[in-house]
Amino acid sequence: MELPKLKSTPVSSLQAMTILVYGRPKIGKSTFCSQAPGAIFLATEPGLHSLSVHQLPITSWADMLEACNLLAAGKHEFQTIVIDTVDLAFRMCERQVCEDNGIKHLADLKWGKGYALANNEFFRVMVKLGHMPYGLILTSHAVQFEIDDRTGKFMRTMPTLGTKARDIITGLADLIMFADVEHAKDPKTGVFIERRVLRTQPSKFWDAGDRTGRLPDTVDLGWPAFAKAFEEGGK
């Protein structure tokens, strides 16, 4: 091992990004993911019936590990891995840890050992996926929490992942995007219209973040618009 002599080059390709997209059901998260180049879905829950996509049904953590090994072998033309949803993937991981240790709940192991085993296993596999030479998109549903701070009470939207899983994923993700609906008045007709968007910047009202600094605050919810905004933000 030698100390580096040159600085690394910032990654400028979406194919090297880990992306978390979350929002309410039926808003278009899966459709967005299906438009990514060479997408393959590791489908942990049903809901892709209206889309024509390559998918592997994932019903257990063993299925997830097998899918990872198949993708890591590289004998395919897929470019983007989609885990839809990452919420269920984490639950499968927890269930596997319970089965491996002959317990019904993670709390049955003393001193938080069960939770630590599940978190470490989930982190290990997500890191492995993130290091593969493919784009990685993780989807999650959204939940609202009432927050009470010095300015008063307000509702904050977050991914439905539990705290530990959310910390793992948000720590790994290059982009965290909230799929939302924006209502604006049509300047021609004066009628309010609905626009589905990706919110990319943090707010007290939702979780979001863009480590690349390339994206505007909101982007139309669709891969072509998103990819175009990402490319233009790098110029």
mmCIF file of C-alpha atoms in Angstrom, residues 43-44 57-64 92 95:
data_model
loop_
_atom_site.group_PDB
_atom_site.id
_atom_site.type_symbol
_atom_site.label_atom_id
_atom_site.label_comp_id
_atom_site.label_asym_id
_atom_site.label_seq_id
_atom_site.Cartn_x
_atom_site.Cartn_y
_atom_site.Cartn_z
ATOM 1 C CA ALA A 43 -38.696 -6.365 -6.635
ATOM 2 C CA THR A 44 -39.350 -6.924 -2.942
ATOM 3 C CA PRO A 57 -38.837 -11.203 -7.493
ATOM 4 C CA ILE A 58 -37.180 -10.942 -4.074
ATOM 5 C CA THR A 59 -39.099 -12.710 -1.305
ATOM 6 C CA SER A 60 -36.292 -13.314 1.188
ATOM 7 C CA TRP A 61 -32.849 -12.089 2.167
ATOM 8 C CA ALA A 62 -31.413 -15.237 0.567
ATOM 9 C CA ASP A 63 -32.987 -14.107 -2.717
ATOM 10 C CA MET A 64 -31.344 -10.704 -2.287
ATOM 11 C CA MET A 92 -36.136 -9.372 5.057
ATOM 12 C CA ARG A 95 -36.107 -11.739 9.465
#
